[in-house]
mmCIF file of C-alpha atoms in Angstrom:
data_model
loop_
_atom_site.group_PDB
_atom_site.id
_atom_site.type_symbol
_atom_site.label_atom_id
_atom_site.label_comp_id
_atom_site.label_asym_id
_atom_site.label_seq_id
_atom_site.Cartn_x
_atom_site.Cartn_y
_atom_site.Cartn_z
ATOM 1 C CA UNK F 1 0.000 0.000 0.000
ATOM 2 C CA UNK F 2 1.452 3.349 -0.733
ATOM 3 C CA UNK F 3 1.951 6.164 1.992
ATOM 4 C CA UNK F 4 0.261 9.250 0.755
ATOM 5 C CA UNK F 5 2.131 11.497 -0.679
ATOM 6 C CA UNK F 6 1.462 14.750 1.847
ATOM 7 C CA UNK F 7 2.099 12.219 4.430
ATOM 8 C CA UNK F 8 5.615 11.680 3.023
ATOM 9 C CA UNK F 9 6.030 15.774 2.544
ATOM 10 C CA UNK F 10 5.486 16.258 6.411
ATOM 11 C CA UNK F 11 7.591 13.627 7.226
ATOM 12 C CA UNK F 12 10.574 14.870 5.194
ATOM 13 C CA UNK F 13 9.689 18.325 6.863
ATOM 14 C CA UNK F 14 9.674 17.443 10.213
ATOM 15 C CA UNK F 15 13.241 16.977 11.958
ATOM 16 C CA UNK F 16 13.277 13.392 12.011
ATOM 17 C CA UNK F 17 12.771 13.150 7.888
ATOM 18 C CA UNK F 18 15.899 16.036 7.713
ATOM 19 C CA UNK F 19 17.921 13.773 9.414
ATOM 20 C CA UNK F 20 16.656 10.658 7.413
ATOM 21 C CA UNK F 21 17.166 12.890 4.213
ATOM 22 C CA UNK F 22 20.687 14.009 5.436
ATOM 23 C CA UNK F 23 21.686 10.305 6.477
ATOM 24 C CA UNK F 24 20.481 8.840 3.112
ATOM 25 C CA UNK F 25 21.891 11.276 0.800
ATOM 26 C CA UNK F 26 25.380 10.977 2.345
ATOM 27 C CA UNK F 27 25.466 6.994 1.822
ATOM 28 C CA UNK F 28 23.690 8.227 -1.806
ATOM 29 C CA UNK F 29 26.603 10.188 -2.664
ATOM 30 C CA UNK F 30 28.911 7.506 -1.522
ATOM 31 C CA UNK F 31 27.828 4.996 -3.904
ATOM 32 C CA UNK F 32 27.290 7.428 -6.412
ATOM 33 C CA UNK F 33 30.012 10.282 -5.975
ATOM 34 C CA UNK F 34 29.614 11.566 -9.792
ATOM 35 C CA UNK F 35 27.179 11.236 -11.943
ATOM 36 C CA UNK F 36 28.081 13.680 -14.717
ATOM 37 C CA UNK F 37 26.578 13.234 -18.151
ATOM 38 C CA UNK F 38 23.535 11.193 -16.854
ATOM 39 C CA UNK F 39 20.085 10.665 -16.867
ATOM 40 C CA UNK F 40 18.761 10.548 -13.258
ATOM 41 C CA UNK F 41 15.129 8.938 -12.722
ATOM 42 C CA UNK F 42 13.765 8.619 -9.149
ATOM 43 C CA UNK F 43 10.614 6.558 -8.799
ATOM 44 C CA UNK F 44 8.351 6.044 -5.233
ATOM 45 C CA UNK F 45 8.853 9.314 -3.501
ATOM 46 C CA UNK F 46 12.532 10.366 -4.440
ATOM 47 C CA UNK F 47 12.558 14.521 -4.923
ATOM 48 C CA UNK F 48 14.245 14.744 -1.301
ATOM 49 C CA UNK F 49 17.483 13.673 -2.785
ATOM 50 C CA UNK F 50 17.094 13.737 -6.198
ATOM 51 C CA UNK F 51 18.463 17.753 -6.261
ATOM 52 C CA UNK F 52 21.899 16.519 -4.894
ATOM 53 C CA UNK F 53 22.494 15.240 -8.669
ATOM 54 C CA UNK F 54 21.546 17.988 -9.854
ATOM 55 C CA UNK F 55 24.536 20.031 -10.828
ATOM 56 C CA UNK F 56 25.983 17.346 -12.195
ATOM 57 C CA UNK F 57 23.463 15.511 -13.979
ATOM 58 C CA UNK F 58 21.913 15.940 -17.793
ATOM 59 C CA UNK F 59 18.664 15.592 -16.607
ATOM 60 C CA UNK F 60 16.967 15.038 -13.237
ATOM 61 C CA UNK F 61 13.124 14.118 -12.857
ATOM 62 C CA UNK F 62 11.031 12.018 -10.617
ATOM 63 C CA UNK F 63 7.825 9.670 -11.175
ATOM 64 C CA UNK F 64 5.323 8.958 -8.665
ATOM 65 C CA UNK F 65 2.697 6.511 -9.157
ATOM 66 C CA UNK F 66 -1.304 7.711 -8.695
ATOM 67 C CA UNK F 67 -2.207 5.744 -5.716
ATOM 68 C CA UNK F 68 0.691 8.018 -3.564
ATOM 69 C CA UNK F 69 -0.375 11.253 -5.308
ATOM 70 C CA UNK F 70 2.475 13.942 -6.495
ATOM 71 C CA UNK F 71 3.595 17.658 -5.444
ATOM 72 C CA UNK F 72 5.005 19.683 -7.881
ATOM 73 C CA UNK F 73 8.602 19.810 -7.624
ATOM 74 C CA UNK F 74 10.867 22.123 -10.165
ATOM 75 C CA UNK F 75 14.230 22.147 -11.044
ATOM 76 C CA UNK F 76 15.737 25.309 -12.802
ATOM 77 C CA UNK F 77 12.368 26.401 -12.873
ATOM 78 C CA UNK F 78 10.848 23.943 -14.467
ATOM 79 C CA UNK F 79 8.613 20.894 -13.420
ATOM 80 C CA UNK F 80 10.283 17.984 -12.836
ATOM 81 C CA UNK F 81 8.159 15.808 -11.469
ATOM 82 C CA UNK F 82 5.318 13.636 -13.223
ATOM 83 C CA UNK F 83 2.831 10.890 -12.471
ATOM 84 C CA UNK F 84 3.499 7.231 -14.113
ATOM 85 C CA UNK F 85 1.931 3.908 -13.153
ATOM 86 C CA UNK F 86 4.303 1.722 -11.734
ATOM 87 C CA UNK F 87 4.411 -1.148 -14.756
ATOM 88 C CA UNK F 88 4.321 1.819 -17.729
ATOM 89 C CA UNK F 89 6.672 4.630 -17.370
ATOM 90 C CA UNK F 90 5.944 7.125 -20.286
ATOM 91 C CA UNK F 91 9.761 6.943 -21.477
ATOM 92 C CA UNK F 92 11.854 5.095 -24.261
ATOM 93 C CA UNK F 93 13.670 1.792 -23.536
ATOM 94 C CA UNK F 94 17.183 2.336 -22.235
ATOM 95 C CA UNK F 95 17.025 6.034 -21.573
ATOM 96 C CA UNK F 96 17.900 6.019 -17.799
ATOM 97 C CA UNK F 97 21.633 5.859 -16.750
ATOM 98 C CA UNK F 98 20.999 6.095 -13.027
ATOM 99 C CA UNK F 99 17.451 4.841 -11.199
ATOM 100 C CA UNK F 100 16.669 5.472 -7.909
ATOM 101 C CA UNK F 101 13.841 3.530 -6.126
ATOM 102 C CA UNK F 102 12.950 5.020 -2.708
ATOM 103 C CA UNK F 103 9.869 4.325 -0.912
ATOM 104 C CA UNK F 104 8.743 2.003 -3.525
ATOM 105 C CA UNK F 105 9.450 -1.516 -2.806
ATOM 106 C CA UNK F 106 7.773 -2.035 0.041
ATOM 107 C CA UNK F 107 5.132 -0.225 -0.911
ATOM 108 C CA UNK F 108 4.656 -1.853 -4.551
ATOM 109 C CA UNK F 109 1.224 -3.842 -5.438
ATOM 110 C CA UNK F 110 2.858 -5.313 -8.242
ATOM 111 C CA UNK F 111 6.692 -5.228 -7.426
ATOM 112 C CA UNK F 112 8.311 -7.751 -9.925
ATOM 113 C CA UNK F 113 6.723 -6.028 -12.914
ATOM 114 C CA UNK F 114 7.837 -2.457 -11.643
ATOM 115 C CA UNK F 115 11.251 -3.894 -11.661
ATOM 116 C CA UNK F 116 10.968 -5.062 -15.223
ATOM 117 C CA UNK F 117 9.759 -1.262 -16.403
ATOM 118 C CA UNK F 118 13.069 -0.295 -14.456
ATOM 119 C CA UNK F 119 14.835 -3.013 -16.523
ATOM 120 C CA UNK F 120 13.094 -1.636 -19.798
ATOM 121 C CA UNK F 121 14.192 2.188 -19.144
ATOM 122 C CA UNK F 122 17.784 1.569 -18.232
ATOM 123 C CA UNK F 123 20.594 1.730 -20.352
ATOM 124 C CA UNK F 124 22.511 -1.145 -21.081
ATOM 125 C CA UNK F 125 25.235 0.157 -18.422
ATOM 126 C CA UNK F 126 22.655 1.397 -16.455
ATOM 127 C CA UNK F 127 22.715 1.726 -12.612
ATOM 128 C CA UNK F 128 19.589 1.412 -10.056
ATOM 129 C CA UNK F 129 19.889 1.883 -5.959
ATOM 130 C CA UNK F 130 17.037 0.509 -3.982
ATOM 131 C CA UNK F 131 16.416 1.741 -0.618
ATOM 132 C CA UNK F 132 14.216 -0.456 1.312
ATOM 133 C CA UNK F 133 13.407 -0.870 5.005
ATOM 134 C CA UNK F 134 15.362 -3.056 7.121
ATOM 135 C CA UNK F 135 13.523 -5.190 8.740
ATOM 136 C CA UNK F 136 15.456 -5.872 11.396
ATOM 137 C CA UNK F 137 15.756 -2.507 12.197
ATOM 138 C CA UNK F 138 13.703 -0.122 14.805
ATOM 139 C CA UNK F 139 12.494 2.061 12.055
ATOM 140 C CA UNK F 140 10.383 -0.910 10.718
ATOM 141 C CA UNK F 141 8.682 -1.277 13.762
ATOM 142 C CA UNK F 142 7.694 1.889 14.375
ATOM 143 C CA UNK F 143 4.963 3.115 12.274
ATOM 144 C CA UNK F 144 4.601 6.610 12.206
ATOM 145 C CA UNK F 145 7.741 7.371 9.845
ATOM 146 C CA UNK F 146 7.335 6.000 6.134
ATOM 147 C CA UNK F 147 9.852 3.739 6.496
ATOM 148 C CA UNK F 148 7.145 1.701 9.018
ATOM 149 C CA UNK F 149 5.254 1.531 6.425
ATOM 150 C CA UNK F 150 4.864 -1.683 3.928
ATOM 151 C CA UNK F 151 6.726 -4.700 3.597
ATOM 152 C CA UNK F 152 10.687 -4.042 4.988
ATOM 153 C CA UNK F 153 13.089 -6.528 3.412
ATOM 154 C CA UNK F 154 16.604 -7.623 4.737
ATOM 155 C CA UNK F 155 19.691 -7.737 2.722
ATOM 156 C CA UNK F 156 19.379 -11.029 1.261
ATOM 157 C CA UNK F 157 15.549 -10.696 0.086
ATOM 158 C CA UNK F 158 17.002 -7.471 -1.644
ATOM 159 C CA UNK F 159 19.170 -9.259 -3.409
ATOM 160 C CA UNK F 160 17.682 -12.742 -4.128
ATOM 161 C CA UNK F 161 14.820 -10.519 -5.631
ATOM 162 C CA UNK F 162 17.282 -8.263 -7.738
ATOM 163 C CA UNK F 163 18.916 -11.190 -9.376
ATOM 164 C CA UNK F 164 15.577 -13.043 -10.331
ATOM 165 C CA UNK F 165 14.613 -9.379 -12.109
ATOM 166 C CA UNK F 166 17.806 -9.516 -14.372
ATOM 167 C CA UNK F 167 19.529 -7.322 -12.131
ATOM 168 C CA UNK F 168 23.134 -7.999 -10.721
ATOM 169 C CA UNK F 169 24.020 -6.560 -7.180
ATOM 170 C CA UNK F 170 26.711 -5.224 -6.846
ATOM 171 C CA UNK F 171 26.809 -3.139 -3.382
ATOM 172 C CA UNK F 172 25.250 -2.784 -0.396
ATOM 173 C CA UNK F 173 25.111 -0.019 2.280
ATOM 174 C CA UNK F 174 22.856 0.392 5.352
ATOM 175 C CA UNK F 175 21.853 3.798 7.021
ATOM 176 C CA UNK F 176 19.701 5.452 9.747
ATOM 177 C CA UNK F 177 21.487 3.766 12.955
ATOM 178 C CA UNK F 178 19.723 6.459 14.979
ATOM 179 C CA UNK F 179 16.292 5.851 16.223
ATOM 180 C CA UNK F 180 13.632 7.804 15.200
ATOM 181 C CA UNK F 181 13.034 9.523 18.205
ATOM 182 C CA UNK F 182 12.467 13.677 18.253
ATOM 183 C CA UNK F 183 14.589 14.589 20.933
ATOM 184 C CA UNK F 184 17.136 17.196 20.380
ATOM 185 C CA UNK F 185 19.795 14.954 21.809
ATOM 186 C CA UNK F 186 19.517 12.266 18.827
ATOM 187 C CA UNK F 187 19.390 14.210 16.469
ATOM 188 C CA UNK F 188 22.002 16.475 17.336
ATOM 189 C CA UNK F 189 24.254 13.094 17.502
ATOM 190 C CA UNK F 190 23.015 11.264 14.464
ATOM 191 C CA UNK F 191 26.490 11.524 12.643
ATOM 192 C CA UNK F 192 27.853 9.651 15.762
ATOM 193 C CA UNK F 193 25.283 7.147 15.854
ATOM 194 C CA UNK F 194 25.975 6.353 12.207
ATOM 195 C CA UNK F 195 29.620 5.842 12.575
ATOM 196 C CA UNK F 196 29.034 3.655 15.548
ATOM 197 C CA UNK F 197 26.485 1.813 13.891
ATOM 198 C CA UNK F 198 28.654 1.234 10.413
ATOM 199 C CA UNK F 199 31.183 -0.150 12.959
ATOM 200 C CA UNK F 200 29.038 -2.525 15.232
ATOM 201 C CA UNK F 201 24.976 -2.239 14.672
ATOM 202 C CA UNK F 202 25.503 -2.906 10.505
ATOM 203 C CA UNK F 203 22.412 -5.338 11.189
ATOM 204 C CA UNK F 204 20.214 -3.009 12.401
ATOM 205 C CA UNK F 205 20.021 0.074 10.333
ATOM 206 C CA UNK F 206 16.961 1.579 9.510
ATOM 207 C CA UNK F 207 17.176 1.422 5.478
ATOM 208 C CA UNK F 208 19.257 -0.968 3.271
ATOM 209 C CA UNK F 209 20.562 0.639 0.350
ATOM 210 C CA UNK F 210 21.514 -1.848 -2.578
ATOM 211 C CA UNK F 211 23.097 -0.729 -6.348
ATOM 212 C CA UNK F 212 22.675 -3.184 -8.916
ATOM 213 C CA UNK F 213 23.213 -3.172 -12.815
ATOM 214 C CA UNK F 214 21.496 -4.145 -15.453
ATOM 215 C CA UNK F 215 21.830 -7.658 -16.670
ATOM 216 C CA UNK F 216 21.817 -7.918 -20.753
ATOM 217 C CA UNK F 217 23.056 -11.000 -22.179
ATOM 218 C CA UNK F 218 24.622 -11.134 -25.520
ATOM 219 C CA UNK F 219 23.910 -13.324 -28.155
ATOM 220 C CA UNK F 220 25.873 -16.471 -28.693
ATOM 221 C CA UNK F 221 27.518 -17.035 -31.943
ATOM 222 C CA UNK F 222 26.922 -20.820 -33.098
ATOM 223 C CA UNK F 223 29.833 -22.625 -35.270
ATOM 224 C CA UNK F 224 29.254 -21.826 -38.599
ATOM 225 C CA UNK F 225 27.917 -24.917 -41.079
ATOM 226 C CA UNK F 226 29.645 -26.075 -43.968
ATOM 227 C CA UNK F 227 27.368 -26.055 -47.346
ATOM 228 C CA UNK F 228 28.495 -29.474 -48.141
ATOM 229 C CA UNK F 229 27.395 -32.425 -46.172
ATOM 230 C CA UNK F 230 30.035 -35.427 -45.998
ATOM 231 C CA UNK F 231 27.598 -38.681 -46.351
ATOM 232 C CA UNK F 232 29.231 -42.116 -45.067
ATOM 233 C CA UNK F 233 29.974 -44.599 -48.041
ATOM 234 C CA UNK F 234 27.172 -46.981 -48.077
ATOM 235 C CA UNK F 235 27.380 -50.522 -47.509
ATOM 236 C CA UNK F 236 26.632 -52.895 -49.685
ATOM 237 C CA UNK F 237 23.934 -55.431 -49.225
ATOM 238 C CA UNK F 238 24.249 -58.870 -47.988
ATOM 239 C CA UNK F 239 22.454 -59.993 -51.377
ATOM 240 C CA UNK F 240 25.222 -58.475 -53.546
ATOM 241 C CA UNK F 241 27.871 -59.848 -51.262
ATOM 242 C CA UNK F 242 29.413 -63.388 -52.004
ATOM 243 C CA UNK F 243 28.820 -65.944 -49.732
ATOM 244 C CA UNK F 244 32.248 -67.524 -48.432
ATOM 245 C CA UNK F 245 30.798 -70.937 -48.783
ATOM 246 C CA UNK F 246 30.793 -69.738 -52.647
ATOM 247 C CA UNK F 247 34.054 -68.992 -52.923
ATOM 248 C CA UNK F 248 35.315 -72.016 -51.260
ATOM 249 C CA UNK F 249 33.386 -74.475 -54.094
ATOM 250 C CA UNK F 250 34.805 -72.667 -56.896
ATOM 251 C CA UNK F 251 38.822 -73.197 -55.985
ATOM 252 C CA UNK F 252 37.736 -76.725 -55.454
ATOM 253 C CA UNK F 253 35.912 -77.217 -58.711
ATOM 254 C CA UNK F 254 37.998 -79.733 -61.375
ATOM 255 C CA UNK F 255 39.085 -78.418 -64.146
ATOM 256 C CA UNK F 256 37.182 -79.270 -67.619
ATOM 257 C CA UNK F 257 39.779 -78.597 -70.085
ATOM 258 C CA UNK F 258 40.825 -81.759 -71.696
#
C-alpha cells in the first residue's frame, strides 16, 4: 500500500525526515560520488534527494505513481516531477543511466513487474539503488515514519529478488542507525550514531541501500555450417555380397579342359 504522498512531505519536513534525508543522501553520494553526463530517474517518492544530482546531472526528474499522489517539484524552474503507473513509465527503452527507487518496494502492489519497467528504461550500463526498510531494524517497527510503512526486506531478500529481475548486485550499504526519536539529543548526535552503527549495529540500520546493474546477455555465436554435407559410403547389401561358402566351391571345382 502506498503512503500518501502529503504524508511523506510532512515527514521529510519534520526533523526526524531532515535527518533521514541528510543520512540517506550521504550513503547516496557515496555509492554514487559523480554522476556527470547522466540521466537521473527517481521513482516512489525520491525529490528529497534527487536535487543533490543535480549540478551534475543531464537531466533530473522524478515519477510517482497515482495511488501516492504527487507535489510539484521544479528544477531550474521547471517541473520535474510527473505521475506514471508503476508497470508503464511514459519513457523510451534504455534512456535512464541512473534509477533510484525510494519508498517504492515495500510499498509496490505489483513489485516484480515495476522492476521489469526499471529493466526496460535503463541503459545497457545502467545503474539502479534501492532503498528499502530493514527489517530488522527499529524504524520498521515503528509506524509513524514512512519507512514503518509496507513490507521491509533484509539484505538477502534485496538481493535474491534483484537477481531473479535480471539485475546484478553489486553493493550494499545500510543507514539510519539512529532511532527515530524527536529529541534534540539524537538528532544532534546522528552523525555519531551512524559511525558507531557502520562499525558494530551494521544489522540493524533503519534502510538498506543496494546498487545493482542491469543484466543484458549477448547473443551467442553458433559454429558456422559447412554447405556441403560429408555422407558415409554406403554398404553394400548382404544380397550383392558373395557368400564364403561360394568362394570355397569354386577353388575346389575340377578343371574341364581336356
Amino acid at each position: 500500500m502506498w503512503t500518501d504522498v502529503a504524508d511523506l512531505h510532512a515527514f521529510y519536513a519534520s526533523p526526524t525526515g531532515l535527518m533521514a534525508r541528510r543520512l540517506i543522501r550521504r550513503k547516496l553520494r557515496l555509492m554514487w560520488p559523480n554522476v556527470g553526463g547522466a540521466t537521473v530517474l527517481g521513482f516512489g517518492y525520491a525529490t528529497p534527494y534527487l536535487r543533490t544530482f543535480h549540478r551534475e546531472a543531464v537531466r533530473v526528474c522524478a515519477l510517482m505513481p497515482p495511488q501516492q499522489g504527487i507535489l510539484q517539484w521544479t528544477l531550474g524552474g521547471k517541473v520535474a516531477a510527473g505521475l506514471a503507473d508503476e508497470t508503464m513509465f511514459p519513457l523510451p527503452d534504455r534512456c535512464i543511466d541512473r534509477l533510484l527507487l525510494i519508498h517504492a518496494v515495500e510499498a509496490s502492489e505489483a513489485l516484480r513487474p515495476m522492476l521489469a519497467e526499471c529493466w526496460r528504461v535503463m541503459s545497457d550500463g545502467g545503474r539502479m539503488i534501492v532503498v528499502a526498510p530493514n527489517r530488522r531494524g527499529i524504524w520498521a517497527r515503528l509506524e509513524r515514519t514512512p519507512f514503518g510503512q509496507g513490507r521491509p526486506f533484509s539484505e538477502g531478500q534485496i538481493r535474491r529478488l534483484l537477481r531473479e529481475t535480471q539485475f546484478t548486485p553489486v553493493r550494499s550499504e545500510a543507514a539510519l542507525f539512529a532511532p527515530p526519536i524527536r529529541r534534540r539529543a539524537i538528532l544532534s548526535t546522528a552523525r555519531a550514531w551512524e559511525r558507531a552503527g557502520e562499525r558494530w549495529l551494521g544489522l540493524i540500520a533503519g534502510a538498506i541501500l543496494t546498487e545493482a546493474t542491469k543484466q543484458v546477455y549477448s547473443a551467442v555465436a553458433l559454429p558456422a555450417r559447412s554447405p556441403f554435407r560429408i555422407l558415409p559410403a554406403p554398404v553394400r547389401p548382404a544380397a550383392a555380397r558373395e557368400a564364403p561358402s561360394e568362394r570355397g566351391a569354386s577353388r575346389t571345382l575340377p578343371s574341364l579342359s581336356g
